[in-house]
Amino acid sequence: MERTTRTRRRIRGGGPPSAGTATVAALCALVVTALTGPTAGAEPTEPAPPGVKAGATAQLLDNAGFEAGLDGWTCSGDSGTAATAPVHSGSGALKATPAGQDNARCSQVVTVEPDSDYTLSGWVQGSYVYLGASGTGTTDVSDWTGAAPSWQQLSTGFRTGPDTTSVTVHLHGWYGQGTYHADDLALDGPGEPGDPGDPGDPDPPSVPGGLTVGAVTATTAALSWAEVVDATAYHLYRDGTKVLSVEGASATVTGLSPSASYAFRVSAANGAGESAKSSAVTVRTTADDGGSGGVVPEHAVTGYVQNFDNGAQPQRLTDVQDAYDIIAVAFASTTATPGELTFALDPALAPSEGEFKADITAVQDEGKAVILSVGGELGTVTVNDAASAREFSDSAWALMQEYGFDGIDIDLEHGIDSTWMAQALRDLAARAGSGLVLTMAPQTLDMQSTSTEYFTLALNVKDILTVVNMQYYNSGSMLGCDGQVYNQGTVDFLTALACIQLRGGLDASQVGLGTPASPRGASSGYVDPSVVTDALDCLARGTHCGAFQPSQTYPALRGAMTWSTNWDALNGDRWSNAVGPHVHGLP
């Protein structure tokens, strides 16, 4: 898509006393104390808590060496077990194994003090092992190793926020990797050690962390959260009203309305009372028929709306023409952290964050999907290892929750790693559920063969992929599926290149034709909307073909895409007025 040394202070004075001097001084002090007692007026010294040296910070983790099995720890999907070998010290250690979409996350909620510094450390063994803390109230932290064939220590630190009273310490492995082991963990900082699982604890439990949305349908939403070790029940709140109480750390809420948004929070409870409510997560249900098909019609028109002003007609989401079924907001931004996405709203798209979010909801209430596009002509996103894949899925999911986006568009024009991007997208899909709308906009060169990284990515995520809208512009001549060379700007160019995707493994419902909305929308490759409608007829019905005649018809063809709705508006809506009804009228 186009866009026109630290400094140490030395203390002056005499050196340390000699050993003999120190010994004599100590003996004299003992004699004086024995004869006279403590110095008059001195306050009595309060003994340090058991297990804590006077003047030192406490080690706050319960069962930090796993000598008591998994007491105090919760592992996702029963992925963790107690092990007697290998161990770093003592007789026990944690053994956890990732499987499928589960990264073997084991966690413990720990009581902490606000505005305080903490150090987290532990010994691990295995491939891709992570140790971190979340819910800190400032910046969640982690340390990790890609390979630790023998015991290796991980360490990180954080400062709690002004209102933070608990954090979640967690370990996890990585998808498709083997078993990891952990032992001798420590969370050092202000506080008193104790057993958070002590049934005699008179305090209410800690606030549950990690509230996450799972599968979503038109009327239901699955939610899960981290277990709190001293909780006997959990209360789920929808828009401030308690709707469900359960014993485990997950629940499925029913009775929701299709295409509606809800805010959920969870609290933990025991005999002493109820915790405060967790941070909220937003759930948007699908339309009546569920899945991405519930948001996206059988034949759909995709349009990119610009989050910048480059001379095209500025539009708010509510100004986008009615013909568009999928509206891709272009574009997400990136940070210095590989894989991490962010979004900066331009006034050309909406005057404020609140109005932009309201526009998204309004458009979705009309049955349209609003997604966030990643990349573009100038955008680069690096996803080439486990850490960057996780950053991508974490940040994409956070943006979807914050703004209410229905999904993500992959428009990466500067290279792609199909293995790690597929992992990132699968992790995102596991969180978003079946309602995720996932689109792609590769260039023609990216889809000439199934061996290219982009085509491989599309096939790797075919089961969660909504549509690939290839860019049939800024291209020049390309090979069609019959091995012949075709020039851009013709019906044959559209149909013979689409044929490569259709024969290469994508379903017809996952193929769309992407063309510019006006001559100013691309450097080259603009075609009159009538050429687009002829190509759609050729592929779906076998009519209005050029020299290239497909060997079969594809009536389930998804539709078409344009760059951009803004250029379309400046061009009098010619593209959407012609192509929109034609797509919606396909068989």
Coordinates of C-alpha atoms in Angstrom, one line a residue:
M1 CA 0.0 0.0 0.0
E2 CA 1.4 3.4 -0.9
R3 CA 1.9 6.6 1.1
T4 CA 2.8 9.7 -1.2
T5 CA 29.0 4.2 32.8
R6 CA 28.3 4.4 36.3
T7 CA 30.4 6.5 38.8
R8 CA 31.4 5.0 42.2
R9 CA 32.0 7.5 45.1
R10 CA 35.0 6.7 47.2
I11 CA 34.7 7.5 50.9
R12 CA 37.7 9.5 52.3
G13 CA 39.2 8.8 55.7
G14 CA 41.0 6.0 57.5
G15 CA 40.8 2.5 56.3
P16 CA 38.9 -0.3 58.1
P17 CA 40.0 -1.3 61.7
S18 CA 42.4 -4.1 62.0
A19 CA 41.2 -7.5 63.0
G20 CA 42.7 -7.2 66.5
T21 CA 41.2 -3.8 67.0
A22 CA 37.8 -5.0 66.0
T23 CA 38.0 -8.0 68.3
V24 CA 39.0 -6.0 71.3
A25 CA 36.2 -3.5 70.6
A26 CA 33.6 -6.3 70.3
L27 CA 34.7 -7.9 73.6
C28 CA 34.6 -4.5 75.4
A29 CA 31.0 -4.0 74.1
L30 CA 29.9 -7.4 75.4
V31 CA 31.4 -6.7 78.8
V32 CA 29.7 -3.3 79.1
T33 CA 26.3 -4.7 78.0
A34 CA 26.5 -7.6 80.4
L35 CA 27.3 -5.2 83.3
T36 CA 24.9 -2.3 82.5
G37 CA 22.3 -3.7 80.2
P38 CA 21.1 -2.0 77.0
T39 CA 21.8 1.7 76.6
A40 CA 19.4 3.8 78.5
G41 CA 16.5 5.2 76.4
A42 CA 17.1 2.7 73.5
E43 CA 14.0 1.3 71.8
P44 CA 13.7 -2.5 72.1
T45 CA 14.5 -4.2 68.8
E46 CA 11.6 -6.1 67.2
P47 CA 12.8 -9.6 66.0
A48 CA 12.8 -10.2 62.3
P49 CA 10.1 -12.5 60.8
P50 CA 11.0 -16.1 60.7
G51 CA 13.3 -16.9 57.9
V52 CA 14.2 -13.2 57.3
K53 CA 17.5 -11.7 58.5
A54 CA 17.1 -8.5 60.4
G55 CA 17.3 -5.5 58.0
A56 CA 16.9 -7.7 54.9
T57 CA 14.1 -7.9 52.4
A58 CA 11.9 -11.0 52.4
Q59 CA 11.8 -13.8 49.9
L60 CA 8.1 -13.7 49.1
L61 CA 7.5 -16.8 47.0
D62 CA 5.7 -19.8 48.5
N63 CA 7.4 -23.1 47.7
A64 CA 10.0 -21.4 45.7
G65 CA 12.2 -24.6 45.4
F66 CA 9.2 -26.9 44.6
E67 CA 10.2 -29.1 47.6
A68 CA 6.4 -29.4 48.3
G69 CA 5.5 -30.4 44.8
L70 CA 3.4 -27.7 43.1
D71 CA 1.8 -26.3 46.2
G72 CA 1.3 -22.6 45.7
W73 CA 1.7 -22.8 41.9
T74 CA -0.9 -23.1 39.1
C75 CA 0.1 -24.5 35.7
S76 CA -2.0 -24.1 32.6
G77 CA -3.6 -27.2 31.1
D78 CA -2.1 -29.5 33.7
S79 CA 1.2 -28.9 32.0
G80 CA 3.4 -28.9 35.2
T81 CA 4.4 -31.7 37.4
A82 CA 6.8 -32.1 40.4
A83 CA 10.1 -33.6 39.5
T84 CA 13.0 -35.2 41.5
A85 CA 15.5 -34.9 38.7
P86 CA 17.1 -32.8 37.4
V87 CA 17.1 -30.4 40.4
H88 CA 19.3 -27.4 41.0
S89 CA 19.2 -28.0 44.8
G90 CA 17.1 -29.9 47.3
S91 CA 14.9 -32.7 46.3
G92 CA 12.4 -31.1 44.0
A93 CA 12.0 -29.0 40.9
L94 CA 9.3 -28.0 38.4
K95 CA 8.9 -29.9 35.2
A96 CA 6.5 -28.4 32.5
T97 CA 5.8 -29.3 28.9
P98 CA 4.2 -27.1 26.2
A99 CA 1.6 -28.8 24.1
G100 CA -0.4 -27.4 21.1
Q101 CA -1.5 -23.9 21.9
D102 CA -0.4 -24.2 25.6
N103 CA 3.0 -22.8 26.4
A104 CA 3.1 -24.5 29.9
R105 CA 2.6 -21.4 32.0
C106 CA 3.1 -21.9 35.7
S107 CA 2.3 -19.0 38.0
Q108 CA 1.9 -17.8 41.5
V109 CA 0.2 -14.6 42.8
V110 CA 2.3 -12.8 45.5
T111 CA 1.4 -10.0 47.8
V112 CA 3.7 -7.0 47.4
E113 CA 3.8 -3.4 48.6
P114 CA 3.1 -0.4 46.4
D115 CA 5.9 1.8 45.1
S116 CA 8.6 -0.7 46.0
D117 CA 11.5 -2.4 44.2
Y118 CA 11.6 -6.1 43.7
T119 CA 14.1 -8.6 42.2
L120 CA 13.0 -11.8 40.6
S121 CA 15.4 -14.7 39.9
G122 CA 15.4 -18.4 39.3
W123 CA 17.3 -21.3 37.8
V124 CA 16.0 -22.9 34.6
Q125 CA 16.9 -25.7 32.2
G126 CA 15.5 -26.3 28.7
S127 CA 14.8 -24.5 25.4
Y128 CA 13.0 -21.1 25.3
V129 CA 12.2 -20.7 29.0
Y130 CA 10.7 -17.5 30.3
L131 CA 10.6 -16.1 33.9
G132 CA 8.6 -12.9 34.5
A133 CA 6.2 -10.9 36.5
S134 CA 2.9 -9.3 35.4
G135 CA 0.4 -7.0 37.0
T136 CA 3.2 -4.8 38.4
G137 CA 1.3 -1.6 37.9
T138 CA 4.3 -0.2 35.9
T139 CA 6.1 -2.3 33.3
D140 CA 5.6 -6.1 33.2
V141 CA 9.0 -7.7 32.9
S142 CA 10.6 -11.0 31.9
D143 CA 13.9 -12.7 31.2
W144 CA 14.4 -15.7 29.0
T145 CA 16.9 -18.1 27.5
G146 CA 16.7 -19.7 24.1
A147 CA 18.8 -22.7 25.1
A148 CA 19.9 -23.8 28.6
P149 CA 21.2 -27.4 28.4
S150 CA 22.4 -27.1 32.0
W151 CA 21.0 -25.0 34.8
Q152 CA 21.0 -21.3 34.0
Q153 CA 19.9 -18.4 36.2
L154 CA 17.4 -15.8 34.9
S155 CA 17.0 -12.5 36.7
T156 CA 14.9 -9.4 36.3
G157 CA 13.5 -6.6 38.4
F158 CA 10.6 -4.2 38.6
R159 CA 9.0 -1.4 40.7
T160 CA 5.4 -1.7 41.7
G161 CA 2.9 1.0 41.0
P162 CA 1.3 3.3 43.6
D163 CA -1.8 1.0 43.9
T164 CA -0.2 -2.4 43.3
T165 CA -0.7 -4.9 46.1
S166 CA -0.1 -8.2 44.2
V167 CA 1.8 -9.4 41.2
T168 CA 1.8 -12.7 39.3
V169 CA 5.2 -14.4 39.0
H170 CA 5.2 -16.8 36.1
L171 CA 7.3 -19.3 34.1
H172 CA 6.5 -20.6 30.7
G173 CA 8.1 -22.4 27.7
W174 CA 7.3 -21.9 24.1
Y175 CA 5.0 -23.5 21.5
G176 CA 6.4 -26.5 19.7
Q177 CA 9.4 -26.7 22.1
G178 CA 10.3 -29.4 24.6
T179 CA 10.0 -29.7 28.4
Y180 CA 11.6 -27.2 30.7
H181 CA 12.6 -27.4 34.3
A182 CA 12.8 -24.7 37.0
D183 CA 14.1 -24.5 40.6
D184 CA 15.1 -22.2 43.4
L185 CA 13.1 -19.2 42.4
A186 CA 13.2 -16.0 44.5
L187 CA 11.2 -12.8 44.7
D188 CA 13.1 -10.4 46.9
G189 CA 11.6 -7.2 48.2
P190 CA 9.6 -5.6 51.0
G191 CA 7.1 -7.8 52.7
E192 CA 6.9 -10.8 55.0
P193 CA 7.2 -14.4 53.9
G194 CA 4.2 -16.5 54.4
D195 CA 2.1 -19.3 53.0
P196 CA -0.5 -17.7 50.6
G197 CA -2.3 -21.1 50.5
D198 CA -2.7 -21.3 54.3
P199 CA -6.4 -22.1 54.8
G200 CA -6.2 -20.3 58.1
D201 CA -5.3 -17.0 56.4
P202 CA -7.9 -14.4 57.6
D203 CA -7.4 -12.1 54.7
P204 CA -9.5 -12.0 51.4
P205 CA -7.6 -13.4 48.4
S206 CA -5.6 -11.4 45.9
V207 CA -7.0 -9.9 42.7
P208 CA -7.0 -12.5 39.9
G209 CA -4.6 -11.6 37.1
G210 CA -4.4 -12.6 33.4
L211 CA -8.1 -12.2 32.5
T212 CA -8.2 -13.5 28.9
V213 CA -10.9 -13.9 26.3
G214 CA -11.1 -17.2 24.5
A215 CA -13.6 -18.4 22.0
V216 CA -16.5 -16.0 21.2
T217 CA -19.7 -16.7 19.4
A218 CA -22.8 -14.7 18.7
T219 CA -24.2 -15.4 22.2
T220 CA -21.3 -16.8 24.3
A221 CA -17.8 -15.8 25.4
A222 CA -15.2 -18.0 27.1
L223 CA -13.0 -16.3 29.7
S224 CA -10.1 -17.5 31.8
W225 CA -7.7 -16.1 34.4
A226 CA -4.8 -17.0 36.6
E227 CA -5.8 -19.0 39.7
V228 CA -5.4 -17.4 43.1
V229 CA -4.1 -19.9 45.6
D230 CA -6.3 -18.9 48.5
A231 CA -9.5 -18.4 46.6
T232 CA -12.5 -20.8 47.0
A233 CA -14.6 -19.1 44.3
Y234 CA -14.5 -16.5 41.6
H235 CA -17.2 -13.9 40.6
L236 CA -17.5 -12.7 37.0
Y237 CA -18.9 -9.2 36.4
R238 CA -20.4 -8.0 33.0
D239 CA -20.6 -4.2 32.7
G240 CA -20.4 -3.9 36.4
T241 CA -23.1 -6.5 37.3
K242 CA -22.2 -9.9 38.7
V243 CA -23.4 -12.6 36.3
L244 CA -21.6 -15.8 37.4
S245 CA -19.8 -17.5 40.2
V246 CA -17.6 -20.5 39.6
E247 CA -15.0 -22.5 41.5
G248 CA -12.4 -22.8 38.8
A249 CA -10.4 -20.2 36.9
S250 CA -12.5 -20.2 33.7
A251 CA -16.1 -19.7 32.7
T252 CA -18.3 -19.4 29.6
V253 CA -20.8 -16.6 29.7
T254 CA -24.1 -17.3 27.8
G255 CA -27.1 -15.2 26.9
L256 CA -25.2 -12.5 25.1
S257 CA -26.5 -10.5 22.1
P258 CA -24.9 -10.9 18.6
S259 CA -22.6 -8.1 17.4
A260 CA -22.4 -6.5 20.8
S261 CA -19.6 -5.3 23.1
Y262 CA -19.2 -6.2 26.8
A263 CA -16.7 -5.4 29.5
F264 CA -15.8 -8.2 31.9
R265 CA -14.0 -8.2 35.2
V266 CA -13.3 -11.0 37.7
S267 CA -12.8 -11.1 41.5
A268 CA -11.6 -13.9 43.9
A269 CA -13.4 -14.8 47.1
N270 CA -13.0 -17.0 50.2
G271 CA -14.4 -17.1 53.7
A272 CA -12.8 -13.9 54.6
G273 CA -14.3 -11.9 51.8
E274 CA -13.9 -10.8 48.2
S275 CA -10.9 -9.3 46.4
A276 CA -11.1 -6.1 44.3
K277 CA -12.1 -6.7 40.7
S278 CA -9.5 -7.3 38.0
S279 CA -8.8 -5.0 35.1
A280 CA -11.5 -5.2 32.4
V281 CA -11.3 -7.0 29.1
T282 CA -13.7 -6.2 26.2
V283 CA -15.6 -8.9 24.3
R284 CA -17.4 -8.3 21.1
T285 CA -19.7 -11.1 20.0
T286 CA -20.0 -12.2 16.4
A287 CA -23.0 -11.9 14.2
D288 CA -25.7 -14.6 14.2
D289 CA -24.0 -17.2 12.1
G290 CA -20.7 -17.1 14.1
G291 CA -17.0 -17.2 13.2
S292 CA -15.3 -14.8 10.8
G293 CA -18.2 -15.7 8.4
G294 CA -20.5 -14.1 11.0
V295 CA -18.7 -10.7 10.5
V296 CA -17.7 -11.1 6.9
P297 CA -20.3 -12.0 4.3
E298 CA -19.8 -14.8 1.8
H299 CA -18.8 -12.3 -0.9
A300 CA -17.1 -9.3 0.6
V301 CA -15.5 -6.0 -0.3
T302 CA -12.4 -4.8 1.5
G303 CA -11.3 -1.2 1.7
Y304 CA -8.4 0.5 3.4
V305 CA -9.2 3.8 5.3
Q306 CA -6.1 6.0 5.7
N307 CA -4.9 7.0 9.1
F308 CA -3.1 9.9 7.5
D309 CA -3.8 12.7 5.0
N310 CA -1.9 12.5 1.7
G311 CA -4.3 14.5 -0.5
A312 CA -7.1 11.9 -0.8
Q313 CA -10.5 12.6 0.8
P314 CA -10.2 12.5 4.6
Q315 CA -12.7 10.1 6.1
R316 CA -13.9 9.0 9.5
L317 CA -14.9 5.4 9.7
T318 CA -18.5 6.5 9.7
D319 CA -17.9 8.2 6.4
V320 CA -16.7 5.0 4.6
Q321 CA -19.0 4.0 1.7
D322 CA -21.7 1.5 2.5
A323 CA -20.3 -1.0 -0.1
Y324 CA -17.3 -2.0 2.1
D325 CA -17.7 -5.0 4.4
I326 CA -14.2 -5.1 5.8
I327 CA -12.6 -1.8 6.7
A328 CA -8.8 -2.0 7.3
V329 CA -7.4 0.9 9.2
A330 CA -4.0 1.8 7.7
F331 CA -1.7 1.5 9.5
A332 CA -0.4 0.2 12.8
S333 CA 3.0 1.6 14.0
T334 CA 6.0 -0.2 15.5
T335 CA 8.3 0.3 18.4
A336 CA 12.0 -0.4 18.9
T337 CA 11.1 -3.8 20.3
P338 CA 11.0 -6.4 17.5
G339 CA 7.5 -7.5 16.7
E340 CA 5.7 -4.9 18.9
L341 CA 2.8 -3.0 17.4
T342 CA 1.3 0.3 18.6
F343 CA -1.3 2.7 17.1
A344 CA -1.2 6.4 16.9
L345 CA -4.5 8.1 15.8
D346 CA -4.2 10.8 13.2
P347 CA -6.7 13.7 13.4
A348 CA -7.5 12.9 9.7
L349 CA -9.3 9.7 10.9
A350 CA -11.0 11.0 14.1
P351 CA -10.7 14.0 16.4
S352 CA -10.1 11.9 19.5
E353 CA -9.5 8.4 20.8
G354 CA -13.0 8.3 22.3
E355 CA -14.6 9.3 19.1
F356 CA -12.5 6.8 17.1
K357 CA -13.6 4.0 19.4
A358 CA -17.2 5.1 19.1
D359 CA -16.9 5.1 15.3
I360 CA -15.6 1.6 15.3
T361 CA -18.6 0.4 17.4
A362 CA -21.0 2.3 15.1
V363 CA -19.6 0.7 12.0
Q364 CA -19.6 -2.7 13.6
D365 CA -23.2 -2.3 14.6
E366 CA -24.0 -2.0 10.9
G367 CA -22.5 -5.5 10.4
K368 CA -19.1 -4.5 9.1
A369 CA -15.7 -5.7 10.3
V370 CA -13.0 -3.2 11.3
I371 CA -9.5 -4.5 11.4
L372 CA -6.0 -3.0 11.9
S373 CA -3.5 -3.2 9.0
V374 CA 0.1 -3.9 9.7
G375 CA 2.8 -2.8 7.3
G376 CA 2.2 -0.8 4.1
E377 CA 4.7 0.7 1.8
L378 CA 6.7 2.3 4.6
G379 CA 6.0 0.0 7.5
T380 CA 8.3 -2.8 8.6
V381 CA 7.6 -5.3 11.4
T382 CA 10.3 -7.8 12.4
V383 CA 8.9 -11.2 13.5
N384 CA 11.8 -13.7 13.2
D385 CA 12.1 -15.5 16.5
A386 CA 10.0 -16.7 19.5
A387 CA 10.4 -13.4 21.4
S388 CA 9.3 -11.2 18.5
A389 CA 6.4 -13.5 17.7
R390 CA 5.2 -13.2 21.2
E391 CA 5.6 -9.4 21.2
F392 CA 3.5 -9.3 18.0
S393 CA 0.6 -11.4 19.3
D394 CA 0.7 -9.7 22.7
S395 CA 0.6 -6.2 21.2
A396 CA -1.9 -7.0 18.5
W397 CA -4.2 -8.5 21.0
A398 CA -3.8 -5.5 23.3
L399 CA -4.8 -3.2 20.5
M400 CA -7.8 -5.3 19.5
Q401 CA -9.0 -5.2 23.1
E402 CA -8.4 -1.5 23.6
Y403 CA -10.0 -0.3 20.4
G404 CA -12.4 -3.1 19.5
F405 CA -10.8 -4.2 16.3
D406 CA -12.1 -7.4 14.8
G407 CA -8.8 -8.6 13.6
I408 CA -5.5 -7.9 11.8
D409 CA -4.4 -7.3 8.2
I410 CA -0.9 -8.4 7.1
D411 CA 0.4 -6.0 4.5
L412 CA 4.2 -6.5 4.9
E413 CA 6.0 -5.4 1.8
H414 CA 9.6 -5.7 3.1
G415 CA 10.0 -9.4 3.8
I416 CA 8.3 -11.9 6.1
D417 CA 9.3 -15.0 8.1
S418 CA 6.5 -17.5 7.5
T419 CA 7.4 -19.8 10.4
W420 CA 7.4 -17.2 13.2
M421 CA 4.6 -15.0 11.8
A422 CA 2.4 -18.1 11.6
Q423 CA 3.2 -18.8 15.2
A424 CA 2.3 -15.2 16.2
L425 CA -1.0 -15.3 14.3
R426 CA -1.9 -18.7 15.8
D427 CA -1.2 -17.3 19.2
L428 CA -3.4 -14.3 18.4
A429 CA -6.2 -16.6 17.1
A430 CA -6.1 -18.7 20.2
R431 CA -6.9 -15.5 22.2
A432 CA -9.4 -13.9 19.9
G433 CA -11.4 -17.1 19.1
S434 CA -13.3 -18.0 16.0
G435 CA -14.4 -14.4 15.4
L436 CA -10.9 -13.2 14.4
V437 CA -10.8 -11.6 10.9
L438 CA -7.4 -12.2 9.4
T439 CA -6.6 -10.8 6.0
M440 CA -3.5 -10.4 3.9
A441 CA -2.4 -8.0 1.1
P442 CA 0.7 -9.5 -0.6
Q443 CA 2.3 -8.0 -3.7
T444 CA 2.1 -10.1 -6.9
L445 CA 5.7 -11.2 -6.6
D446 CA 4.9 -12.6 -3.2
M447 CA 2.3 -15.1 -4.6
Q448 CA 4.0 -16.4 -7.8
S449 CA 4.8 -19.7 -6.1
T450 CA 3.8 -21.7 -3.0
S451 CA 7.5 -21.7 -2.0
T452 CA 7.5 -17.9 -1.3
E453 CA 7.4 -16.9 2.3
Y454 CA 4.1 -15.0 1.9
F455 CA 2.3 -17.8 0.1
T456 CA 3.7 -20.3 2.7
L457 CA 2.4 -18.2 5.5
A458 CA -1.1 -18.1 3.9
L459 CA -1.1 -21.9 3.6
N460 CA 0.3 -22.3 7.2
V461 CA -2.7 -20.3 8.6
K462 CA -5.3 -21.4 6.1
D463 CA -7.6 -22.6 8.8
I464 CA -7.8 -19.2 10.4
L465 CA -7.4 -17.1 7.3
T466 CA -10.3 -14.9 6.0
V467 CA -9.1 -13.6 2.7
V468 CA -5.9 -12.8 0.7
N469 CA -6.4 -9.6 -1.3
M470 CA -3.3 -9.6 -3.5
Q471 CA -2.2 -6.2 -4.8
Y472 CA -2.6 -6.3 -8.7
Y473 CA -0.7 -3.0 -9.1
N474 CA 2.8 -1.5 -8.9
S475 CA 3.8 -4.8 -10.4
G476 CA 4.7 -4.8 -14.1
S477 CA 4.4 -8.1 -16.0
M478 CA 4.0 -11.4 -14.2
L479 CA 3.5 -15.1 -14.9
G480 CA 0.0 -16.6 -14.8
C481 CA -0.9 -20.1 -13.7
D482 CA -0.5 -21.3 -17.3
G483 CA 3.2 -20.1 -17.4
Q484 CA 2.4 -17.3 -19.8
V485 CA 3.4 -13.6 -19.1
Y486 CA 0.6 -11.1 -18.6
N487 CA 0.7 -7.4 -18.3
Q488 CA -0.9 -5.5 -15.5
G489 CA -4.0 -3.5 -16.2
T490 CA -5.9 -6.3 -18.0
V491 CA -8.5 -8.8 -17.2
D492 CA -6.1 -11.6 -18.0
F493 CA -3.6 -10.2 -15.4
L494 CA -6.2 -10.4 -12.7
T495 CA -7.6 -13.8 -13.6
A496 CA -4.4 -15.7 -14.5
L497 CA -2.6 -14.5 -11.4
A498 CA -5.6 -15.3 -9.1
C499 CA -5.5 -18.8 -10.7
I500 CA -2.1 -19.4 -9.0
Q501 CA -3.6 -18.9 -5.6
L502 CA -6.7 -21.0 -6.4
R503 CA -4.6 -23.9 -7.7
G504 CA -2.0 -23.4 -5.0
G505 CA -4.1 -24.4 -2.1
L506 CA -6.2 -21.5 -1.0
D507 CA -10.0 -21.9 -1.0
A508 CA -11.9 -19.7 -3.4
S509 CA -13.5 -18.0 -0.4
Q510 CA -10.0 -16.9 0.6
V511 CA -9.1 -15.1 -2.7
G512 CA -9.9 -11.5 -3.5
L513 CA -8.8 -9.1 -6.2
G514 CA -7.0 -5.9 -5.0
T515 CA -6.9 -2.9 -7.3
P516 CA -6.5 0.9 -6.8
A517 CA -9.6 3.0 -6.5
S518 CA -8.3 5.8 -8.7
P519 CA -5.3 6.5 -10.9
R520 CA -3.8 8.5 -8.0
G521 CA -4.1 5.5 -5.7
A522 CA -1.0 3.7 -7.1
S523 CA 2.1 4.4 -9.2
S524 CA 0.8 1.9 -11.9
G525 CA -1.8 -0.8 -12.4
Y526 CA -5.0 1.2 -12.1
V527 CA -7.8 -0.4 -14.1
D528 CA -11.3 0.8 -14.8
P529 CA -13.9 -0.8 -12.3
S530 CA -15.4 -2.6 -15.3
V531 CA -12.2 -4.6 -15.7
V532 CA -12.5 -5.7 -12.1
T533 CA -16.1 -6.8 -12.6
D534 CA -15.2 -8.6 -15.8
A535 CA -12.5 -10.5 -13.9
L536 CA -14.9 -11.4 -11.1
D537 CA -17.3 -12.8 -13.7
C538 CA -14.6 -14.7 -15.4
L539 CA -13.5 -16.5 -12.2
A540 CA -16.9 -17.0 -10.6
R541 CA -19.1 -17.6 -13.7
G542 CA -16.7 -18.2 -16.7
T543 CA -18.0 -15.2 -18.6
H544 CA -16.3 -11.9 -19.7
C545 CA -12.9 -13.6 -19.8
G546 CA -10.0 -12.3 -21.9
A547 CA -7.5 -14.5 -23.6
F548 CA -7.0 -16.5 -20.5
Q549 CA -9.8 -18.9 -19.7
P550 CA -9.7 -20.7 -16.3
S551 CA -10.2 -24.5 -16.5
Q552 CA -13.1 -24.2 -13.9
T553 CA -15.2 -21.6 -12.3
Y554 CA -14.9 -20.5 -8.6
P555 CA -18.4 -19.3 -7.5
A556 CA -17.2 -19.1 -3.9
L557 CA -14.7 -16.4 -4.8
R558 CA -14.6 -14.0 -1.8
G559 CA -14.6 -10.7 -3.6
A560 CA -12.4 -7.6 -4.1
M561 CA -10.3 -5.0 -2.3
T562 CA -9.2 -1.4 -3.1
W563 CA -6.6 1.1 -1.9
S564 CA -8.2 3.2 -0.6
T565 CA -11.7 4.3 0.5
N566 CA -10.3 7.8 0.6
W567 CA -9.1 7.7 -3.0
D568 CA -12.5 6.2 -3.9
A569 CA -14.3 9.1 -2.3
L570 CA -12.1 11.6 -4.1
N571 CA -12.9 9.8 -7.4
G572 CA -16.6 10.1 -6.8
D573 CA -17.1 6.6 -5.4
R574 CA -16.7 5.1 -8.9
W575 CA -14.9 2.0 -7.7
S576 CA -17.3 1.1 -4.8
N577 CA -20.4 2.0 -6.8
A578 CA -19.4 -0.4 -9.5
V579 CA -17.5 -3.2 -7.8
G580 CA -19.5 -3.3 -4.5
P581 CA -22.9 -4.4 -6.0
H582 CA -21.1 -6.8 -8.4
V583 CA -19.3 -8.6 -5.6
H584 CA -22.5 -8.8 -3.5
G585 CA -24.3 -10.3 -6.5
L586 CA -21.8 -13.1 -7.1
P587 CA -23.3 -16.6 -7.1

